[in-house]
Each structure stands twice: as C-alpha cells, then as structure tokens.
Coordinates of C-alpha atoms and ligand atoms in Angstrom, one line a residue:
Chain A
X1 CA -52.9 -21.0 16.9
X2 CA -55.4 -19.0 15.8
X3 CA -54.6 -15.4 13.0
X4 CA -55.5 -11.9 15.0
X5 CA -56.0 -9.3 12.5
X6 CA -52.9 -7.9 13.4
X7 CA -51.5 -10.4 11.6
X8 CA -53.0 -10.4 8.6
X9 CA -52.9 -7.1 8.4
X10 CA -48.7 -7.4 8.7
X11 CA -48.5 -10.9 5.9
X12 CA -51.1 -8.2 3.9
X13 CA -47.6 -5.8 3.7
X14 CA -45.6 -8.1 3.2
X15 CA -47.2 -9.3 0.7
X16 CA -47.9 -5.6 -0.9
X17 CA -52.0 -5.4 -0.7
X18 CA -53.6 -2.2 0.6
X19 CA -56.5 -4.7 3.5
X20 CA -59.4 -1.8 3.5
X21 CA -60.1 -2.9 7.5
X22 CA -63.5 -5.1 5.7
X23 CA -61.4 -6.8 3.9
X24 CA -59.3 -8.0 7.2
X25 CA -62.4 -8.8 8.8
X26 CA -63.5 -11.4 5.9
X27 CA -60.4 -12.8 5.6
X28 CA -59.0 -12.8 9.6
X29 CA -61.9 -16.2 9.5
X30 CA -60.4 -17.5 5.9
X31 CA -56.9 -17.8 7.3
X32 CA -57.8 -19.4 9.6
X33 CA -60.1 -22.0 8.2
X34 CA -57.1 -22.9 6.5
X35 CA -54.3 -23.2 8.8
X36 CA -57.5 -24.9 10.7
X37 CA -56.9 -27.7 7.8
X38 CA -53.0 -27.4 7.7
X39 CA -53.2 -28.9 12.1
X40 CA -55.2 -31.4 10.8
X41 CA -52.4 -32.8 7.9
X42 CA -49.9 -32.0 11.8
X43 CA -52.4 -34.2 13.4
X44 CA -50.2 -37.6 11.3
X45 CA -46.9 -39.1 13.0
X46 CA -44.7 -38.4 9.8
X47 CA -41.1 -39.4 12.1
X48 CA -40.5 -42.0 8.7
X49 CA -41.2 -39.6 6.4
X50 CA -38.2 -37.8 4.5
X51 CA -39.1 -33.8 3.9
X52 CA -40.3 -33.4 1.4
X53 CA -40.2 -30.6 -1.6
X54 CA -41.2 -31.8 -4.3
X55 CA -44.3 -34.7 -4.9
X56 CA -43.2 -35.3 -8.1
X57 CA -41.0 -38.0 -8.5
X58 CA -38.9 -37.4 -11.6
X59 CA -35.2 -36.1 -11.3
X60 CA -33.8 -32.6 -12.0
X61 CA -33.1 -31.9 -15.2
X62 CA -29.3 -29.6 -15.9
X63 CA -29.4 -27.9 -19.4
X64 CA -26.1 -27.2 -21.1
X65 CA -24.5 -23.8 -20.7
X66 CA -24.9 -23.3 -24.2
X67 CA -26.5 -19.5 -24.7
X68 CA -29.8 -19.1 -26.6
X69 CA -31.4 -15.5 -28.2
X70 CA -32.6 -13.0 -26.3
X71 CA -35.3 -10.5 -26.3
X72 CA -35.3 -7.9 -28.6
X73 CA -35.0 -5.0 -26.6
X74 CA -38.0 -2.3 -27.9
X75 CA -40.4 -5.4 -27.9
X76 CA -38.2 -6.1 -23.6
X77 CA -39.5 -2.4 -23.2
X78 CA -42.9 -2.6 -24.7
X79 CA -44.0 -4.6 -22.1
X80 CA -43.5 -0.7 -19.2
X81 CA -45.6 2.2 -19.7
X82 CA -43.1 3.4 -18.2
X83 CA -39.8 3.6 -19.9
X84 CA -36.1 6.2 -20.3
X85 CA -35.4 5.9 -23.8
X86 CA -32.2 6.9 -23.6
X87 CA -31.1 4.2 -20.8
X88 CA -33.2 2.1 -22.4
X89 CA -34.6 0.9 -18.9
X90 CA -37.7 0.9 -16.6
X91 CA -38.3 3.4 -14.8
X92 CA -39.2 2.4 -10.7
X93 CA -39.7 4.7 -7.8
X94 CA -36.2 6.0 -6.9
X95 CA -34.2 4.0 -5.2
X96 CA -32.1 4.7 -2.5
X97 CA -29.2 3.4 -0.7
X98 CA -27.2 0.4 -2.7
Chain B
X1 CA -11.3 -2.5 28.7
X2 CA -10.3 -4.5 26.5
X3 CA -12.2 -5.7 23.2
X4 CA -12.5 -9.3 21.4
X5 CA -13.1 -8.8 17.2
X6 CA -15.1 -11.2 15.4
X7 CA -16.1 -10.9 11.9
X8 CA -18.5 -12.7 9.7
X9 CA -17.4 -13.1 6.8
X10 CA -20.6 -13.1 3.5
X11 CA -19.1 -12.9 -0.2
X12 CA -20.9 -13.2 -3.2
X13 CA -18.8 -14.6 -6.3
X14 CA -21.2 -14.6 -9.8
X15 CA -20.2 -17.6 -11.7
X16 CA -18.4 -17.8 -15.2
X17 CA -20.5 -19.0 -17.7
X18 CA -21.7 -18.9 -20.8
X19 CA -25.4 -18.6 -20.0
X20 CA -27.0 -17.3 -16.8
X21 CA -28.4 -19.6 -14.1
X22 CA -32.3 -20.1 -14.8
X23 CA -31.8 -18.9 -19.0
X24 CA -30.3 -19.4 -21.6
X25 CA -29.4 -14.7 -22.0
X26 CA -26.0 -14.6 -22.0
X27 CA -24.2 -13.8 -18.7
X28 CA -21.9 -10.7 -19.2
X29 CA -20.9 -7.9 -17.3
X30 CA -21.4 -4.9 -19.0
X31 CA -23.1 -3.6 -22.4
X32 CA -26.1 -1.4 -23.5
X33 CA -28.7 -2.3 -20.6
X34 CA -31.2 -4.7 -20.6
X35 CA -30.1 -6.4 -24.0
X36 CA -29.1 -9.6 -22.3
X37 CA -33.5 -10.3 -21.5
X38 CA -36.1 -13.3 -22.1
X39 CA -38.9 -13.8 -19.9
X40 CA -37.2 -16.1 -17.5
X41 CA -35.5 -13.6 -16.0
X42 CA -38.3 -11.0 -16.5
X43 CA -40.6 -12.9 -13.8
X44 CA -42.6 -13.1 -17.1
X45 CA -45.9 -15.0 -16.5
X46 CA -45.7 -19.1 -17.6
X47 CA -41.9 -19.1 -17.8
X48 CA -39.9 -21.8 -16.4
X49 CA -36.2 -22.0 -14.8
X50 CA -33.7 -24.9 -15.5
X51 CA -30.4 -25.9 -14.1
X52 CA -28.0 -23.6 -15.8
X53 CA -25.8 -27.2 -15.1
X54 CA -22.4 -25.5 -15.6
X55 CA -23.5 -23.0 -12.5
X56 CA -24.4 -26.7 -10.7
X57 CA -20.8 -28.1 -11.3
X58 CA -18.6 -24.7 -10.7
X59 CA -20.6 -24.3 -7.3
X60 CA -19.6 -28.2 -6.1
X61 CA -16.5 -27.9 -7.7
X62 CA -16.1 -24.5 -5.3
X63 CA -17.8 -26.6 -2.2
X64 CA -14.9 -29.3 -2.8
X65 CA -11.6 -26.5 -3.4
X66 CA -13.7 -25.6 0.9
X67 CA -13.5 -28.9 2.5
X68 CA -16.6 -28.5 2.5
X69 CA -19.4 -32.5 2.6
X70 CA -22.2 -32.4 -0.8
X71 CA -25.8 -32.6 0.2
X72 CA -26.9 -35.5 -2.7
X73 CA -30.1 -34.1 -2.0
X74 CA -30.5 -30.1 -3.1
X75 CA -33.3 -28.4 -2.6
X76 CA -33.6 -24.4 -4.3
X77 CA -36.0 -22.1 -2.3
X78 CA -38.2 -18.8 -3.1
X79 CA -37.1 -15.9 -1.4
X80 CA -39.0 -13.6 -1.5
X81 CA -39.5 -9.7 -1.3
X82 CA -40.3 -6.8 -3.0
X83 CA -37.5 -4.6 -4.6
X84 CA -37.8 -3.1 -8.7
X85 CA -34.2 -5.5 -8.4
X86 CA -36.4 -8.3 -9.2
X87 CA -38.8 -9.1 -11.0
X88 CA -40.3 -11.7 -9.8
X89 CA -41.1 -10.3 -6.2
X90 CA -38.7 -13.6 -5.7
X91 CA -35.1 -14.7 -5.8
X92 CA -34.6 -18.4 -6.4
X93 CA -31.9 -19.1 -3.8
X94 CA -31.2 -22.1 -1.7
X95 CA -32.4 -21.7 2.9
X96 CA -32.0 -24.3 5.2
X97 CA -30.1 -27.5 6.1
X98 CA -28.8 -28.3 2.3
X99 CA -27.2 -26.3 0.5
X100 CA -25.2 -27.2 -1.9
X101 CA -22.0 -27.3 0.2
X102 CA -21.7 -27.7 3.9
X103 CA -19.6 -27.6 7.1
X104 CA -16.4 -27.0 5.1
X105 CA -12.9 -24.4 6.0
X106 CA -10.7 -22.1 3.7
X107 CA -7.2 -21.7 6.3
X108 CA -5.3 -19.1 5.6
X109 CA -2.4 -17.9 6.1
X110 CA -2.1 -15.9 9.8
X111 CA 1.0 -12.7 9.1
X112 CA 3.8 -15.5 11.8
X113 CA 2.4 -17.6 8.7
X114 CA 0.8 -19.9 11.0
X115 CA -2.0 -21.6 9.8
X116 CA -5.1 -21.3 10.5
X117 CA -8.5 -22.5 9.9
X118 CA -11.7 -20.1 9.3
X119 CA -15.0 -23.1 9.5
X120 CA -17.6 -22.0 6.4
X121 CA -20.9 -23.3 7.0
X122 CA -22.2 -23.0 3.8
X123 CA -21.3 -22.4 0.0
X124 CA -24.8 -21.6 -1.9
X125 CA -26.4 -21.9 -4.9
X126 CA -28.4 -18.8 -5.5
X127 CA -29.7 -15.8 -8.9
X128 CA -28.4 -12.0 -8.9
X129 CA -30.7 -9.1 -9.3
X130 CA -31.2 -6.4 -12.0
X131 CA -28.7 -3.9 -11.4
X132 CA -30.4 -0.3 -10.2
X133 CA -29.2 2.9 -12.7
X134 CA -29.4 7.0 -10.6
X135 CA -28.7 9.5 -11.8
X136 CA -28.7 13.4 -10.0
X137 CA -31.8 15.1 -10.6
X138 CA -34.2 12.8 -12.7
X139 CA -36.3 11.9 -9.6
X140 CA -36.4 8.2 -10.3
X141 CA -34.1 5.2 -11.0
X142 CA -34.0 3.2 -13.5
X143 CA -33.7 -0.9 -13.8
X144 CA -31.8 -2.9 -16.1
X145 CA -31.6 -6.8 -15.9
X146 CA -29.0 -7.8 -17.6
X147 CA -27.6 -8.8 -15.1
X148 CA -31.1 -10.4 -12.9
X149 CA -30.9 -14.2 -13.0
X150 CA -27.4 -14.6 -13.6
X151 CA -25.5 -17.5 -11.8
X152 CA -24.5 -16.9 -7.6
X153 CA -21.8 -18.0 -5.4
X154 CA -23.1 -17.5 -1.8
X155 CA -20.2 -18.1 0.5
X156 CA -20.7 -18.0 4.3
X157 CA -18.0 -18.8 7.5
X158 CA -19.6 -19.9 10.7
X159 CA -21.0 -18.8 13.7
X160 CA -18.9 -18.2 16.4
X161 CA -16.6 -16.8 13.6
X162 CA -12.9 -17.7 13.6
X163 CA -11.5 -14.5 11.3
X164 CA -10.7 -11.6 14.4
X165 CA -9.2 -8.9 12.4
X166 CA -9.3 -7.1 9.6
X167 CA -5.7 -8.4 8.4
X168 CA -7.9 -12.0 8.6
X169 CA -11.2 -10.4 7.3
X170 CA -8.7 -9.5 4.3
X171 CA -6.4 -12.5 3.9
X172 CA -9.4 -14.4 3.6
X173 CA -11.1 -12.5 0.8
X174 CA -7.9 -13.3 -1.2
X175 CA -7.4 -16.5 -0.1
X176 CA -11.5 -17.5 -1.7
X177 CA -10.4 -15.1 -4.2
X178 CA -7.4 -17.3 -4.8
X179 CA -9.3 -20.7 -5.4
X180 CA -12.3 -19.9 -7.0
X181 CA -9.8 -17.6 -10.0
X182 CA -7.9 -21.3 -9.7
X183 CA -10.9 -23.2 -10.4
X184 CA -12.0 -21.0 -12.9
X185 CA -15.7 -20.4 -11.2
X186 CA -15.4 -16.6 -11.3
X187 CA -13.2 -13.6 -12.4
X188 CA -13.1 -12.3 -9.5
X189 CA -13.2 -8.8 -9.9
X190 CA -14.2 -6.8 -6.7
X191 CA -14.6 -3.2 -8.3
X192 CA -16.9 -4.2 -10.3
X193 CA -18.6 -6.2 -7.6
X194 CA -18.3 -9.8 -9.7
X195 CA -16.9 -10.5 -6.1
X196 CA -18.8 -9.0 -3.3
X197 CA -16.7 -8.5 0.1
X198 CA -19.1 -8.3 2.8
X199 CA -17.8 -8.7 6.4
X200 CA -19.9 -8.4 9.5
X201 CA -18.0 -7.2 12.5
X202 CA -18.5 -7.2 16.5
X203 CA -17.0 -6.2 19.1
X204 CA -17.3 -7.6 23.3
X205 CA -15.0 -7.2 26.0
X206 CA -12.5 -9.9 26.2
X207 CA -12.9 -12.9 28.4
X208 CA -17.2 -11.8 27.4
X209 CA -18.9 -15.0 26.1
X210 CA -21.5 -13.5 24.7
X211 CA -21.2 -11.3 20.9
X212 CA -21.8 -8.4 20.2
X213 CA -24.0 -6.8 17.8
X214 CA -23.2 -7.2 14.3
X215 CA -23.6 -4.2 11.3
X216 CA -23.5 -5.4 7.7
X217 CA -20.2 -3.7 5.9
X218 CA -21.1 -3.2 1.7
X219 CA -18.7 -1.3 -1.2
X220 CA -15.8 -3.3 0.2
X221 CA -13.9 -3.1 -3.6
X222 CA -10.4 -3.8 -2.8
X223 CA -8.5 -6.0 0.0
X224 CA -7.2 -2.8 1.3
X225 CA -11.0 -2.0 1.5
X226 CA -11.8 -5.1 3.4
X227 CA -8.9 -4.5 5.7
X228 CA -9.7 -1.0 6.4
X229 CA -12.7 -1.1 6.7
X230 CA -13.0 -3.8 9.2
X231 CA -10.7 -1.9 11.4
X232 CA -12.7 0.9 11.1
X233 CA -15.9 -0.5 12.2
X234 CA -14.1 -2.3 15.0
X235 CA -12.8 0.0 16.8
X236 CA -16.1 2.3 16.2
X237 CA -18.3 -0.5 17.9
X238 CA -16.2 0.5 20.8
X239 CA -15.5 3.6 20.7
X240 CA -19.4 3.4 20.4
X241 CA -19.8 1.4 24.3
X242 CA -17.5 3.0 25.5
X243 CA -18.9 6.3 25.7
X244 CA -22.1 3.9 26.7
X245 CA -23.9 4.1 23.8
X246 CA -25.7 1.2 22.1
X247 CA -24.6 -0.6 18.3
X248 CA -27.2 0.4 15.9
X249 CA -28.0 -2.8 13.6
X250 CA -27.7 -2.2 9.8
X251 CA -26.7 -2.0 6.6
X252 CA -22.5 -0.1 6.7
X253 CA -21.2 1.8 3.6
X254 CA -17.7 2.0 3.0
X255 CA -15.9 5.3 2.1
X256 CA -12.8 4.9 0.4
X257 CA -12.0 8.4 -0.3
X258 CA -12.6 9.7 3.3
X259 CA -11.6 5.9 5.6
X260 CA -14.9 5.7 6.9
X261 CA -17.3 3.7 7.2
X262 CA -21.6 5.3 6.7
X263 CA -25.3 4.2 8.1
X264 CA -26.6 2.6 4.0
X265 CA -29.3 1.2 5.8
X266 CA -30.3 0.8 9.7
X267 CA -32.2 -2.2 10.2
X268 CA -35.6 -1.5 12.0
X269 CA -36.6 -5.6 11.6
X270 CA -36.2 -8.4 11.1
X271 CA -36.9 -8.8 7.7
X272 CA -39.0 -11.6 6.5
X273 CA -39.1 -13.7 3.7
X274 CA -41.2 -16.1 3.7
X275 CA -38.7 -18.6 1.6
X276 CA -40.5 -22.2 1.1
X277 CA -39.5 -24.6 -1.9
X278 CA -39.7 -23.2 -5.6
X279 CA -42.4 -25.4 -6.7
X280 CA -40.8 -25.7 -10.4
X281 CA -37.9 -27.0 -9.9
X282 CA -36.7 -30.2 -8.7
X283 CA -34.6 -30.6 -5.8
X284 CA -31.0 -32.4 -7.5
X285 CA -30.1 -35.6 -6.6
X286 CA -25.8 -36.4 -6.8
X287 CA -24.2 -40.0 -6.9
X288 CA -21.4 -40.8 -5.5
X289 CA -19.0 -41.3 -9.2
X290 CA -20.4 -37.6 -10.1
X291 CA -19.1 -35.5 -7.2
X292 CA -15.7 -37.7 -7.5
X293 CA -15.9 -37.0 -11.2
X294 CA -15.5 -33.4 -10.6
X295 CA -13.2 -33.6 -7.0
X296 CA -10.2 -34.5 -9.7
X297 CA -11.0 -31.8 -11.7
X298 CA -9.8 -29.9 -8.0
X299 CA -6.4 -27.7 -8.4
X300 CA -3.6 -27.9 -6.4
X301 CA -5.0 -24.7 -4.3
X302 CA -3.2 -20.9 -3.8
X303 CA -1.5 -21.6 0.4
X304 CA -0.4 -25.8 -1.0
X305 CA 1.4 -24.0 -3.7
X306 CA 2.7 -20.8 -2.0
X307 CA 3.7 -23.7 0.5
X308 CA 5.2 -26.1 -2.0
X309 CA 7.4 -22.8 -4.0
X310 CA 9.3 -22.1 -1.0
X311 CA 9.9 -25.2 1.0
X312 CA 11.1 -27.6 -3.1
X313 CA 12.4 -23.4 -4.1
X314 CA 13.7 -22.7 -1.1
X315 CA 11.4 -19.4 -2.0
X316 CA 10.6 -17.0 0.1
X317 CA 7.3 -15.9 1.8
X318 CA 6.9 -13.0 -0.9
X319 CA 7.8 -14.5 -3.6
X320 CA 6.3 -17.7 -3.3
X321 CA 2.8 -15.5 -2.8
X322 CA 3.5 -13.6 -5.8
X323 CA 3.7 -16.5 -8.0
X324 CA 0.8 -18.1 -6.2
X325 CA -1.7 -15.9 -6.8
X326 CA -1.8 -17.0 -10.5
X327 CA -1.8 -20.7 -11.5
X328 CA -0.3 -19.3 -15.5
X329 CA 2.5 -17.5 -13.4
X330 CA 3.5 -20.5 -11.4
X331 CA 3.7 -23.2 -13.7
X332 CA 5.5 -20.4 -15.9
X333 CA 8.1 -20.5 -12.8
X334 CA 8.4 -24.1 -12.3
X335 CA 9.1 -24.0 -15.9
X336 CA 12.1 -21.8 -16.2
X337 CA 13.2 -23.4 -12.9
X338 CA 13.1 -26.8 -13.5
X339 CA 17.6 -27.5 -13.6
X340 CA 17.9 -23.7 -13.3
X341 CA 20.3 -23.9 -10.5
X342 CA 19.0 -21.0 -8.1
X343 CA 15.6 -20.9 -8.5
X344 CA 15.5 -17.4 -6.6
X345 CA 17.2 -15.9 -9.0
X346 CA 14.8 -17.1 -11.6
X347 CA 12.7 -15.8 -9.4
X348 CA 14.0 -12.6 -8.8
X349 CA 14.0 -12.2 -12.7
X350 CA 10.8 -12.8 -12.8
X351 CA 9.9 -10.2 -10.3
X352 CA 12.3 -7.1 -11.2
X353 CA 12.7 -7.2 -14.9
X354 CA 10.5 -9.2 -16.6
X355 CA 7.5 -7.8 -14.5
X356 CA 8.9 -3.8 -15.3
X357 CA 8.2 -5.4 -19.3
X358 CA 5.1 -6.7 -18.7
X359 CA 3.4 -4.5 -17.1
X360 CA 5.4 -1.5 -19.9
X361 CA 3.2 -3.9 -22.4
X362 CA 0.1 -4.0 -20.6
X363 CA 0.9 -8.5 -20.3
X364 CA 0.7 -11.1 -17.9
X365 CA 4.2 -12.5 -17.4
X366 CA 3.5 -15.8 -18.6
X367 CA 2.0 -14.2 -21.9
X368 CA 5.8 -12.5 -22.4
X369 CA 7.7 -12.8 -25.7
X370 CA 10.2 -14.7 -23.4
X371 CA 9.2 -18.1 -22.8
X372 CA 9.7 -19.8 -19.6
X373 CA 12.7 -22.2 -21.1
X374 CA 14.6 -18.6 -22.2
X375 CA 14.6 -17.0 -19.9
X376 CA 15.6 -20.1 -17.7
X377 CA 19.0 -19.9 -20.3
X378 CA 19.6 -16.6 -19.9
X379 CA 20.0 -17.5 -15.6
X380 CA 22.1 -20.3 -17.0
X381 CA 24.2 -17.7 -18.7
X382 CA 25.0 -16.3 -15.7
X383 CA 25.0 -19.4 -13.6
X384 CA 28.2 -20.4 -16.4
X385 CA 29.6 -16.9 -16.5
X386 CA 28.9 -16.4 -19.9
X387 CA 26.9 -13.4 -19.3
X388 CA 27.0 -11.3 -16.4
X389 CA 23.7 -9.6 -15.0
X390 CA 24.3 -6.6 -16.2
X391 CA 24.9 -7.8 -20.0
X392 CA 21.1 -10.4 -19.2
X393 CA 19.7 -7.1 -17.6
X394 CA 19.6 -5.7 -21.5
X395 CA 19.7 -8.3 -22.9
X396 CA 16.4 -9.6 -21.6
X397 CA 14.8 -5.8 -23.5
X398 CA 16.0 -7.2 -26.2
X399 CA 14.9 -11.1 -25.6
X400 CA 11.3 -9.2 -24.6
X401 CA 11.6 -7.2 -27.8
X402 CA 12.7 -10.1 -30.2
X403 CA 11.7 -13.1 -28.9
X404 CA 15.5 -14.5 -29.0
X405 CA 16.8 -16.4 -27.3
X406 CA 19.4 -15.0 -24.6
X407 CA 22.1 -17.2 -26.5
X408 CA 20.9 -16.7 -29.9
X409 CA 22.2 -12.8 -29.5
X410 CA 24.8 -13.7 -27.5
X411 CA 26.2 -15.1 -30.7
X412 CA 24.3 -12.1 -33.0
X413 CA 25.8 -9.2 -30.8
X414 CA 29.5 -11.1 -29.8
X415 CA 29.1 -10.4 -26.4
X416 CA 31.0 -12.8 -24.3
X417 CA 32.3 -12.1 -20.6
X418 CA 35.6 -10.6 -21.0
X419 CA 38.2 -12.8 -19.5
X420 CA 41.0 -12.3 -16.7
X421 CA 44.2 -12.2 -19.1
X422 CA 41.7 -10.0 -21.0
X423 CA 41.2 -7.7 -18.1
X424 CA 44.6 -7.7 -16.7
X425 CA 45.6 -5.6 -19.7
X426 CA 43.5 -3.4 -19.8
X427 CA 43.6 -2.5 -16.8
X428 CA 47.1 -2.6 -17.1
X429 CA 46.6 0.3 -19.4
X430 CA 43.9 2.5 -17.4
X431 CA 47.0 2.3 -14.2
X432 CA 49.0 3.0 -17.5
X433 CA 46.7 6.2 -17.9
X434 CA 45.7 7.8 -14.9
X435 CA 49.6 8.6 -12.6
X436 CA 48.1 11.6 -11.4
X437 CA 44.7 8.1 -9.9
X438 CA 47.1 6.2 -8.7
X439 CA 49.2 7.9 -6.9
X440 CA 46.2 9.6 -5.3
X441 CA 45.6 5.9 -4.2
X442 CA 48.4 4.9 -3.3
X443 CA 48.9 7.8 -1.6
X444 CA 46.3 6.8 1.2
X445 CA 43.6 8.2 -1.1
X446 CA 41.4 4.6 -1.2
X447 CA 38.0 6.0 -2.5
X448 CA 39.4 7.3 -6.4
X449 CA 40.6 3.7 -7.0
X450 CA 36.4 4.0 -7.7
X451 CA 37.7 6.3 -11.3
X452 CA 39.7 3.3 -12.4
X453 CA 37.2 1.3 -12.1
X454 CA 34.6 2.5 -13.8
X455 CA 36.9 3.0 -16.9
X456 CA 38.4 -0.3 -16.9
X457 CA 35.0 -0.9 -16.7
X458 CA 33.7 1.5 -19.5
X459 CA 37.1 0.1 -21.8
X460 CA 35.1 -3.7 -20.9
X461 CA 32.2 -2.2 -22.8
X462 CA 30.8 -3.9 -19.6
X463 CA 31.2 -7.2 -19.6
X464 CA 33.7 -8.5 -17.6
X465 CA 33.4 -9.5 -14.6
X466 CA 33.6 -7.4 -10.9
X467 CA 34.6 -9.9 -9.3
X468 CA 37.9 -10.5 -11.5
X469 CA 38.6 -6.5 -11.7
X470 CA 38.1 -5.9 -8.6
X471 CA 41.3 -8.3 -7.7
X472 CA 43.3 -7.5 -10.9
X473 CA 43.4 -3.7 -10.2
X474 CA 44.1 -4.2 -6.3
X475 CA 46.8 -6.8 -7.4
X476 CA 48.5 -4.5 -10.0
X477 CA 48.6 -1.2 -7.8
X478 CA 50.3 -3.3 -5.3
X479 CA 52.5 -4.4 -7.5
X480 CA 54.3 -0.8 -8.2
Ligands
ZN501 ZN1 -33.0 -13.8 -20.2

C-alpha cells in the first residue's frame, strides 16, 4: 500500500509540520521506501510469536511512592520566552473550551 | 414514538499518592502555579519516566473491587496529540487489549431496590495533563503544569451500555465514588475535578437494534448534575430526531445554573492519536501472589455493607445508605449498635441530633467528642427508662460540649426519671390547683387536658414519662 502525497500531508499536519509541496514530493517516496521495508517484515510468519512491545528482556521497575524536590519555579519559567509573571505560568495561544 | 436511552460512562479519577505518576514531584491540589514540576513532568528532552508503585497498586485494587480480570502483562502507550496542556506532545496511557483491568462490573441499586450490574470494559492507568488558566481580556492562556503527570485512572463501561437513564448514571457515579473512597485510592472530589464523570448518552427508537449517535457530556460537578445532564441531553436528542434533525457529535458542557447543555466542541473528524507502545517504559508483569496480596486488602464494599446493615440491624434502606456512605460512619454505628436494644434508635440519633451537632462543628459524626460507646450508653439509658427521650436530647448537647458520658452527666445533674409515685403526687397537686380547668374537662372539653399535662411536665421538670402522666391524669380525673 503506497502513500499518496495527500497521506504525507495529513501525517505532517498530525505532527504539526507545515510541509511545502517540494518537501512532500521528496518525502513521499522516502516514506514509501520505509513502508516497503516493513512490508518485508510482514511476510514473516509470526503466528507463534507473542506480541512484543519491548525488545529488552528486563522487568519493569516500580519506584516507591516518595516525593523528591521539584525544580524552583524561576528556573522552570526561564525555559520559556513567554511567561506571565503575575500568574507564574507559560503563555500559550488562547485555549477555547475546557 | 418511544425512545430508549443508553449511556456509556467514562470516569477519570486522580489517584491519591504522595508523588506523581512518573516522577517525584508532589501530587497535590492548588498552590502556586508551576511549583511542582521537574524535567519528567515538563517533558524535557532526556528525562525518563519511572512507574509509581502506589499508583499501579491503586489501579489493581480498583480493578479487583470492580470484579475485573487483571492483565498479568500490562503495556503502556503514547497517545499523541498537540495541546498546550500536554508538554511532551503525548500522554502516557494504556491502549488496546491489555490495560490493568478488563471485563468487570459494578453493581448499582435501582430505585425499586433491585441489583443491576453495570459492565465495565476497562480500568487503566494514565497521567493527567496540565491546567490552562483563562483570564478575560488577557488575549492568551497561561499554563500551569502542577497537575501534569498526576496519576489518573480511567474506568470505562462496556458497550452496549447497561446504564439506561440519568438516574442510573448518577447511581453508577455515586456508587463508583464510594468504592474509590472505601479503597482510599481517590478523594473523589467532583467539584475539584479529582473525579470526572463523563456520560455519553444516546437514544434510539424502542426496539431498534441500532444505537443512536452519542454525545459526550463534561463539566458535571455533582451527582445531581450527572442525572440532570443525561436527562436533558437525552430529551434534546429525542426532540432533534422527532423534528427530523441529526445529532451533532461532539463534546457538550453542562450549565448548572440554566440546567442545560451547550456544544463545546463539535467532533469534525475522528481524532488520530497514533498510539504506539511507550518505548521509555517496560511492560509490567504481575505474578499471582502479588495480585492475591492486593486482593485481601479489599474491604467490604459500599453496596454490600448497606445491604448487610439493613439485614443485620433491621435498618431502613435510606438509613443504611447514609451510614454506608463512608466506612468510618458505618464502623461507628456498628460499635454503638452492638448490644444496644434497638439499632434503629442508634441510627436515628446519628442521623438526627448527632449529625446536627457535628455539622455545626464542621466535623464528621464519628469524630465528635461523643464516642460510639457514649452514644450506646445514652440509648441504653433511654431503653431502660432511666431517662426520657426529652432529657436525652438535652444530655446529648452536654455530652457533645464536655465529652462526658451520659451516666456521668445524669449523676452530676441529679437527672433521673420521675417515678410513678412522685408523678402521682404532682398530678394530684396540679388537679387541685386548677379546679376551673378540671371543671371544663368534666363538662366535656377534653382538649383542656393538654393544659394540665403541660403543667405536670413543667412541675416534673420534663423528667416524667409522658405515658405515666397521661395514664395517671386520666385515672385521677375519672375518680372525680
Ligand atoms: Zn515532576
């Protein structure tokens, strides 16, 4: 199943990427090459292989529920050029609804 | 045409833990914005999440209490979307076939007292998002990431839905909240948003196999809002369909003041979250021993407790429901009712005077200076006839303020019931002092006897048994 330029544009918009027509023309065959690689993997018979979500044979570690110091707020807010000093928060475009 | 209502229920509960889901930042409510964040919950590059054991156990215990099977191999996923409340650009959640809990049910009681099973398809663990702050006139929103990464549990009912009315939706929410409180996994504060109940109502013509288009309800801050919101929305669906319209899929908010829903966001297209297994987290494998050790920590659950209180103590359904709302109240009651002659009297004192006093002092009933043993003694003193109900009513006030026992106060104040002999002499004295009233009664004005009873009780300082007074007064009057 080959991707069309429209598919690529859609995947791009899901990732918030504004792709130019030139970029789409370049990326469409590249993504199709990647899909072709996966199509080869699909040919393998995996009937007896349990679904694997992680390749490393280690057990998950659970940490005890204890608190650790958070970062000082000034340090956190310094990460953004758009800060509302009064509220002490990051400025983002107006969010409607919720 | 008649319509059937179906309501899918989605509930999110913030879990009661000390720290967040994947980092050591404190899990708390309120406080200054952005004071509880770190590289993990801000999604800074290079940071790695580590599971909070308490959060995982809270979800397992909830799943067990909801009669779920536990996925012994549970996987976490990234739910990808862009929104300012999600600093990583994805939410860690559980997708697909192996959430922690699957295929369970919660029982609710219908208004007729019958038990109905509400089937649950999944109970999973995820993380909460940050919070956006809007102030009119600013022209922008402000993000506070204190809530980002707080452990969140999602509980979703099975399709097709078992819930068929606003009343049942509210019952389900109320009972689920009680279960969460019993388990100690959530504080269940709907008004603060730590428990979010989101019903998805739809309607279809009666007998139709095909389910109608559903809408999602949000901002329901109370059980009442859940009931009214579902009822309003279902009626609106019927109206739209009857007038030949179509239901607009989307998220609807609830306006509590106007008592109506409003379209918040139409669903223009199916969201594509591009879920994939979270590479930063290894799947968790549980063993049977571990699950069994958690299973034994599940207490008697609210509905079972309510029904046992009704059966064991002969309580009416409403009293039992009130007591079973929280474990501490029920435990207090059982301690007080043990060996008291009439458990219903204990329940009445609890729901009456004790609740009034406790509310005025802003403490729960079980934490007032009146211990369960003290309440039991008070009730026993009435049952034995040592004091009247009227004296008990004033005693309980003193017990509340002083913390003393009923018997200590009786001794201290020299309170006791006026004996029948003493009562007789008071009756005779009052009759002698009121010849005109007696004459009226003799002339057939029976109502005037009430005046004499009042005088006698006053003379006895309220300590005479009303039965004694009425009987003796009638006997003495008959003699005249
Ligand atoms: Zn953190």
